Short mmCIF file of C-alpha atoms in Angstrom, two decimals:
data_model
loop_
_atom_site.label_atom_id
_atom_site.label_comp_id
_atom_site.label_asym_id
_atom_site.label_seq_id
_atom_site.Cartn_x
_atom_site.Cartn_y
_atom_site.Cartn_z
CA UNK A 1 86.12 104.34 86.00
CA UNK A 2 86.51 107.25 83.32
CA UNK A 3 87.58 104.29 80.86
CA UNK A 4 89.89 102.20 83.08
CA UNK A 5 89.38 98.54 84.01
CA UNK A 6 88.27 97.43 87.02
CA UNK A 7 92.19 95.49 87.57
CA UNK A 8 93.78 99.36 85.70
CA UNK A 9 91.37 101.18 88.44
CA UNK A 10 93.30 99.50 91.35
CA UNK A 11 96.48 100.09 89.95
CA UNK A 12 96.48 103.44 88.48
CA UNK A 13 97.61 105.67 89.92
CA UNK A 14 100.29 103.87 91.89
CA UNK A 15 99.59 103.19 95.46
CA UNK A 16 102.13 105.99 97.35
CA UNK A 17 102.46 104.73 101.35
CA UNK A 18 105.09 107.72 101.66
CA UNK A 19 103.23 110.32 100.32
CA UNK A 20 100.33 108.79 103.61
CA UNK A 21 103.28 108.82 105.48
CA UNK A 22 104.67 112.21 104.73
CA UNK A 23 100.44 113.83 105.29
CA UNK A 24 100.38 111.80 108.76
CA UNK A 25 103.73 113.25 109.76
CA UNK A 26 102.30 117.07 108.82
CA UNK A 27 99.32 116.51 110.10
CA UNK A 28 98.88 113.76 112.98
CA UNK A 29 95.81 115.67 114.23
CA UNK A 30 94.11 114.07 111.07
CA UNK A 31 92.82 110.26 111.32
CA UNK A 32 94.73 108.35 108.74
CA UNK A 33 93.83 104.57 107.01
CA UNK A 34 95.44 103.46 104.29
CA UNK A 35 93.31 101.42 101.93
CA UNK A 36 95.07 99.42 98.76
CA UNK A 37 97.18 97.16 98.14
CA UNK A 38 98.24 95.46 102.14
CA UNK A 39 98.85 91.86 101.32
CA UNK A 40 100.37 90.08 104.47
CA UNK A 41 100.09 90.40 108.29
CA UNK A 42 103.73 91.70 108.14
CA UNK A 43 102.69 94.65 106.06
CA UNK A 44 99.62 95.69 107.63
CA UNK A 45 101.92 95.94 111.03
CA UNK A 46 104.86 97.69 109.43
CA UNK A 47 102.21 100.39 108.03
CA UNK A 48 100.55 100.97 111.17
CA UNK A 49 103.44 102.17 112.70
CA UNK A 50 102.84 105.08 110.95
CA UNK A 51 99.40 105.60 110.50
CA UNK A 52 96.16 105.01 112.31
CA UNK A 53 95.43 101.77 110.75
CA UNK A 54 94.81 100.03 107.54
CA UNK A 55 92.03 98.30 105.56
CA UNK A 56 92.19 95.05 104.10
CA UNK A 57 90.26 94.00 101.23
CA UNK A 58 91.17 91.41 98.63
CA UNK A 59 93.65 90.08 99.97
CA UNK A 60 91.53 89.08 103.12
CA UNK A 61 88.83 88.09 100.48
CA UNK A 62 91.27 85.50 98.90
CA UNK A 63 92.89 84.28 101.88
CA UNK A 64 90.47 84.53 105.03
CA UNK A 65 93.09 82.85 107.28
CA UNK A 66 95.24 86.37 106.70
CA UNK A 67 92.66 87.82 109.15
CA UNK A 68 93.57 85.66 111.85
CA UNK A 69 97.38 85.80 110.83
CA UNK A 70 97.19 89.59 110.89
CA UNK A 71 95.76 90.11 114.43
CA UNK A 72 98.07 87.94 115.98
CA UNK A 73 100.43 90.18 114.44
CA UNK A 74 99.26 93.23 115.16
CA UNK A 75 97.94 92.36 119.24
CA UNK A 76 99.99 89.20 120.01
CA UNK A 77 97.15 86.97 119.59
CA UNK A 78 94.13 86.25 117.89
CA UNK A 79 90.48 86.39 118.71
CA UNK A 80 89.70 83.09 117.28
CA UNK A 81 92.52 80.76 117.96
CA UNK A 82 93.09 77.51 115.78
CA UNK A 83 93.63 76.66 113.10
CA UNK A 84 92.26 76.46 109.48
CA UNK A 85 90.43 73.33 110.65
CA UNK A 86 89.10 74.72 113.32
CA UNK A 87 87.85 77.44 111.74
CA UNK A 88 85.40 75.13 109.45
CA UNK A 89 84.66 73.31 112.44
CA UNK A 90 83.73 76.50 113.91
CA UNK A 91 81.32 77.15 110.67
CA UNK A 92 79.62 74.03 110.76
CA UNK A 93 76.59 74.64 112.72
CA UNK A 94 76.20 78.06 111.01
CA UNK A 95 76.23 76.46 107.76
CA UNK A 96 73.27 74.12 109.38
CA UNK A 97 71.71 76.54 110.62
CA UNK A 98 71.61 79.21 107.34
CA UNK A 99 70.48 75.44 105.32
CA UNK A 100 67.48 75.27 107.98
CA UNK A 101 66.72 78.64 107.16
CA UNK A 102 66.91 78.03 102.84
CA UNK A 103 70.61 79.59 102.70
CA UNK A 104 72.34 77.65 99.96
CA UNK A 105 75.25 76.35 100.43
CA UNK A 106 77.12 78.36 97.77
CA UNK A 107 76.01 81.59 99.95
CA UNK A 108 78.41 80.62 102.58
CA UNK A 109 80.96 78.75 101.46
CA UNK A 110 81.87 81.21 98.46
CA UNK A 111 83.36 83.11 101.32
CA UNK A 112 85.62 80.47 102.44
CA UNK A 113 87.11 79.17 98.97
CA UNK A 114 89.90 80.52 99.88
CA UNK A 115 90.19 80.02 103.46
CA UNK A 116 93.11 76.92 102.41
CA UNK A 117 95.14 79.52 100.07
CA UNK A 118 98.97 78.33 99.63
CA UNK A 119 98.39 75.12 101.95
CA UNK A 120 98.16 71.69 101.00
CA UNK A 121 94.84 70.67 99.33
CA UNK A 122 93.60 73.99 98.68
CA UNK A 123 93.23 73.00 94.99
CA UNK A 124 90.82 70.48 96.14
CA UNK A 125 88.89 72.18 98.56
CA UNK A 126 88.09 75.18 96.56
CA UNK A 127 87.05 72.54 93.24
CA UNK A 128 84.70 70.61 95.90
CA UNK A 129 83.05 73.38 96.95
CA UNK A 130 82.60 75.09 93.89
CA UNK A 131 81.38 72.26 92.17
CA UNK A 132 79.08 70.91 95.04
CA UNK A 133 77.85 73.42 97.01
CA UNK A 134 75.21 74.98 94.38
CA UNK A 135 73.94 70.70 93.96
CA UNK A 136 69.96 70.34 95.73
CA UNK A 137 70.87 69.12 99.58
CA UNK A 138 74.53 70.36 99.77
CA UNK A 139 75.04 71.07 103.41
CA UNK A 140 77.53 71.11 106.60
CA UNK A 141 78.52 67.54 104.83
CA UNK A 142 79.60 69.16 101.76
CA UNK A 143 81.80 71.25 103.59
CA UNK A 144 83.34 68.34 105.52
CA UNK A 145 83.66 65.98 102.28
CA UNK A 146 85.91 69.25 100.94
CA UNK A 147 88.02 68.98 104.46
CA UNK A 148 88.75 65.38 104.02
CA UNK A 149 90.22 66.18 100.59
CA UNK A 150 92.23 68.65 102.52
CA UNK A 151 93.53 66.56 105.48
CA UNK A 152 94.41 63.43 102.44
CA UNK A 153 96.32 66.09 100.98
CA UNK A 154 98.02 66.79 104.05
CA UNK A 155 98.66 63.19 105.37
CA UNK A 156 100.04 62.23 101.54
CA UNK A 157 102.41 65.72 101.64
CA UNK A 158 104.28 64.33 105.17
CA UNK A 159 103.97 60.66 103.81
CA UNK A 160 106.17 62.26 101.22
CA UNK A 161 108.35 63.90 103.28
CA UNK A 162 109.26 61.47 105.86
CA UNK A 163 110.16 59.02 102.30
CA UNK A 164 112.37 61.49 101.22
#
């Protein structure tokens, strides 16, 4: 990193989508994928207008659910349909399955901390897993104990609504 940090290296230089732009536009016979800084569905659409597609990283890292936003956005719907629910539904038996095998908990679920990002509980589900998924036994139950702290946040945010 020639003396940068890690958070400097991602920054520095600037990310420069025209200057991709302007290389596509001399040279379309080139394949061109921008990787940095895409943060939302809406962005990764609006930059593929103009090149041949784009990575997503952290962003997808922190917010797994923006993979599921961003290909309904980019091919009108998504392979896995649902829901955040649904998609730990969906992970339950492979969470079984990867405990049959020895796979601790934390393995899997360290991948879906922030699978709840900006919604209603995610405080809570990311704190329950992190603090019980490394624990001797923590399984697919786990996992569902943290979903139940979601859907009480949930229930208590309309509760609140519908009073106000």
């Amino acid at each position: 990193l020639n003396g940068l940090s890690p958070k400097q290296n991602r920054e520095v230089p600037p990310l420069d989508y025209g200057r991709v732009r302007r290389l596509k536009t001399r040279r379309p016979d080139l394949q061109i994928i921008i990787n940095g800084g895409v943060l939302t569905a809406e962005q990764a659409l609006a930059l593929c207008r103009d090149v041949d597609g784009v990575m997503i990283g952290r962003a997808a890292y922190q917010n797994p659910f923006m993979l599921i936003e961003t290909e309904e956005a980019l091919f009108g719907r998504a392979t896995v349909s649902g829901d955040r629910h649904d998609v730990v539904a969906r992970m339950l038996p492979y969470i079984d399955t990867a405990a049959a095998r020895g796979v601790p908990l934390h393995a899997v679920t360290r991948h879906m901390l922030g699978l709840f990002q900006g919604q209603p509980g995610a405080r809570a589900w990311r704190r329950h897993l992190s603090e019980n998924s490394c624990r001797a036994g923590a399984n697919s139950e786990t996992v569902q104990r943290a979903l139940e702290l979601v859907r009480h946040a949930e229930t208590s945010l309309r509760s609140r609504d519908r009073a106000a």
